[in-house]
Amino acid sequence: MSIAEIKKNAEQKMLKSIEAFKNELAKIRTGRAHPGILDQVQVDYYGSLVPISQVANVSLIDARNISVQPWEKGMAAKIEKAIRESDLGLNPSTQGDLIRVPMPPLTEERRKELTKVVKNAGEDAKIAVRNLRRDANEHAKRLLKDKEITEDEDRRSQDDVQKLTDKTIAEIDKLVASKEAEVLAV
């Protein structure tokens, strides 16, 4: 593995970490409706658990309501039960074959809890990025030990990986600040 491959590999993995962090943030609800909130809810579909999006059409009615339109008539009760039993704290109601999921407004206490959750998720993402930096530097050290690169190349590699790490962590900090502002907005 060359220095360029090490850097490229580290950069790709750091970008994946940011994407995973963005997906994690999307799951944290802010009082506004978002169809992605229901992505983690699993429904029993003929004996196997599948995401709601595979058995129904999930869309927004307005800023505070999500509609779930099952593709099969008998699925409405199962979907409603799955949403109610999820850890999202939602209370769906069925109207014919349409399920409405109103988003309850957040209390001040819950908002503060959510900011802590956002900060913890951000810290976990930063730890993952730092681990990627360590792995990339270890690869470069191994190449140096095997005399495949010079000490100058190793130093340059470490500097480049550090710059990439700093850039990625700054991006994570921006995402955390943005999500915190969204959570605390009334």
Coordinates of C-alpha atoms in Angstrom, one line a residue:
M1 CA 0.0 0.0 0.0
S2 CA 1.4 3.4 -1.0
I3 CA 1.1 6.7 0.9
A4 CA -1.4 7.9 -1.7
E5 CA -3.6 4.8 -1.1
I6 CA -3.4 5.3 2.6
K7 CA -4.5 8.9 2.4
K8 CA -7.3 8.1 -0.1
N9 CA -8.5 5.2 2.1
A10 CA -8.5 7.4 5.2
E11 CA -10.4 10.1 3.3
Q12 CA -13.1 7.7 2.1
K13 CA -13.6 6.2 5.5
M14 CA -13.8 9.7 7.1
L15 CA -16.4 10.7 4.5
K16 CA -18.4 7.5 5.4
S17 CA -18.1 8.5 9.1
I18 CA -19.6 11.9 8.3
E19 CA -22.5 10.2 6.3
A20 CA -23.1 7.8 9.2
F21 CA -23.2 10.8 11.6
K22 CA -25.7 12.6 9.4
N23 CA -27.9 9.6 9.3
E24 CA -27.7 9.4 13.1
L25 CA -28.7 13.1 13.4
A26 CA -31.6 12.5 11.1
K27 CA -33.1 10.1 13.6
I28 CA -33.1 12.7 16.3
R29 CA -36.5 14.4 16.1
T30 CA -36.9 18.1 16.6
G31 CA -40.6 18.4 16.8
R32 CA -40.9 18.8 13.1
A33 CA -42.1 15.9 11.1
H34 CA -39.6 14.1 8.9
P35 CA -40.4 10.8 7.1
G36 CA -36.9 9.5 7.9
I37 CA -37.9 9.3 11.6
L38 CA -39.8 6.1 10.9
D39 CA -36.9 4.4 9.0
Q40 CA -35.8 2.5 12.1
V41 CA -39.3 1.2 12.9
Q42 CA -39.7 -2.5 11.9
V43 CA -43.0 -4.1 11.0
D44 CA -43.9 -7.8 11.1
Y45 CA -44.6 -8.7 7.5
Y46 CA -45.6 -12.3 7.0
G47 CA -43.1 -13.5 9.7
S48 CA -40.2 -11.2 9.0
L49 CA -39.3 -7.8 10.3
V50 CA -39.0 -5.2 7.6
P51 CA -38.8 -1.3 7.7
I52 CA -42.1 0.5 7.3
S53 CA -40.8 2.0 4.0
Q54 CA -40.9 -1.5 2.5
V55 CA -44.6 -2.0 3.2
A56 CA -46.1 1.5 3.0
N57 CA -45.7 4.9 1.5
V58 CA -44.3 7.3 4.1
S59 CA -44.8 11.0 3.4
L60 CA -45.5 14.4 5.1
I61 CA -48.9 15.9 5.5
D62 CA -47.6 19.1 7.0
A63 CA -44.8 20.3 9.3
R64 CA -46.1 18.3 12.2
N65 CA -47.8 15.2 10.7
I66 CA -46.5 12.2 8.8
S67 CA -48.8 10.0 6.8
V68 CA -48.3 6.3 6.3
Q69 CA -50.2 4.6 3.5
P70 CA -49.9 0.8 3.7
W71 CA -49.8 -1.0 0.3
E72 CA -51.9 -3.9 1.7
K73 CA -55.2 -3.4 3.6
G74 CA -54.3 -5.7 6.5
M75 CA -51.0 -4.0 7.3
A76 CA -52.5 -0.8 8.8
A77 CA -53.0 -2.3 12.3
K78 CA -49.5 -3.9 12.4
I79 CA -47.9 -0.6 11.2
E80 CA -49.7 1.4 13.8
K81 CA -48.8 -1.0 16.6
A82 CA -45.1 -1.0 15.5
I83 CA -45.0 2.8 15.5
R84 CA -46.7 3.0 18.9
E85 CA -44.3 0.4 20.4
S86 CA -41.2 2.0 19.0
D87 CA -39.0 4.1 21.3
L88 CA -39.9 7.3 19.4
G89 CA -42.8 8.3 21.7
L90 CA -45.2 8.7 18.8
N91 CA -49.0 8.1 19.0
P92 CA -50.4 7.2 15.5
S93 CA -54.1 7.2 14.6
T94 CA -55.7 5.3 11.8
Q95 CA -58.3 6.9 9.5
G96 CA -59.5 4.2 7.2
D97 CA -56.4 2.9 5.5
L98 CA -54.3 6.0 6.2
I99 CA -52.2 6.2 9.4
R100 CA -51.5 9.8 10.7
V101 CA -48.5 10.2 12.9
P102 CA -48.6 13.6 14.7
M103 CA -45.3 14.9 16.1
P104 CA -45.8 16.1 19.7
P105 CA -44.1 19.4 20.5
L106 CA -40.9 19.1 22.5
T107 CA -40.7 20.3 26.1
E108 CA -37.7 22.4 27.2
E109 CA -36.4 19.5 29.3
R110 CA -36.6 17.1 26.3
R111 CA -34.8 19.7 24.1
K112 CA -31.9 19.8 26.6
E113 CA -31.7 16.0 26.7
L114 CA -31.6 16.0 22.9
T115 CA -28.7 18.4 22.8
K116 CA -26.8 16.1 25.0
V117 CA -27.6 13.2 22.7
V118 CA -26.4 15.3 19.7
K119 CA -23.2 16.1 21.5
N120 CA -22.6 12.5 22.4
A121 CA -23.2 11.4 18.9
G122 CA -20.8 14.1 17.6
E123 CA -18.2 12.9 20.1
D124 CA -18.6 9.3 18.9
A125 CA -18.1 10.4 15.3
K126 CA -15.0 12.4 16.3
I127 CA -13.6 9.3 18.0
A128 CA -14.2 7.2 14.9
V129 CA -12.4 9.8 12.8
R130 CA -9.4 9.9 15.2
N131 CA -9.3 6.1 15.1
L132 CA -9.1 6.3 11.3
R133 CA -6.2 8.8 11.7
R134 CA -4.4 6.4 14.0
D135 CA -4.9 3.5 11.6
A136 CA -3.6 5.6 8.6
N137 CA -0.5 6.7 10.6
E138 CA 0.2 3.1 11.7
H139 CA 0.1 2.0 8.0
A140 CA 2.6 4.8 7.2
K141 CA 4.8 3.8 10.1
R142 CA 4.7 0.2 8.9
L143 CA 5.9 1.3 5.4
L144 CA 8.7 3.3 7.0
K145 CA 9.7 0.3 9.1
D146 CA 9.8 -1.9 6.0
K147 CA 11.9 0.9 4.3
E148 CA 9.3 1.4 1.6
I149 CA 9.2 5.2 2.3
T150 CA 11.5 7.8 3.8
E151 CA 11.1 9.6 7.1
D152 CA 10.2 12.8 5.2
E153 CA 7.4 11.0 3.3
D154 CA 6.2 9.5 6.6
R155 CA 6.1 13.0 8.2
R156 CA 4.3 14.5 5.1
S157 CA 1.8 11.7 5.3
Q158 CA 1.1 12.3 8.9
D159 CA 0.7 16.0 8.3
D160 CA -1.7 15.3 5.4
V161 CA -3.7 12.9 7.5
Q162 CA -3.9 15.4 10.3
K163 CA -5.2 18.1 8.0
L164 CA -7.8 15.7 6.7
T165 CA -8.7 14.8 10.3
D166 CA -9.0 18.4 11.3
K167 CA -11.2 19.2 8.3
T168 CA -13.5 16.2 9.1
I169 CA -13.8 17.1 12.8
A170 CA -14.6 20.7 11.9
E171 CA -17.4 19.4 9.6
I172 CA -18.7 17.2 12.5
D173 CA -18.6 20.3 14.8
K174 CA -20.6 22.3 12.3
L175 CA -23.2 19.5 12.0
V176 CA -23.5 19.3 15.8
A177 CA -23.9 23.1 16.1
S178 CA -26.5 23.1 13.4
K179 CA -28.5 20.2 14.9
E180 CA -28.4 21.8 18.4
A181 CA -29.7 25.1 17.0
E182 CA -32.5 23.1 15.3
V183 CA -33.4 21.3 18.5
L184 CA -33.4 24.4 20.7
A185 CA -35.4 26.5 18.2
V186 CA -38.9 26.9 19.4

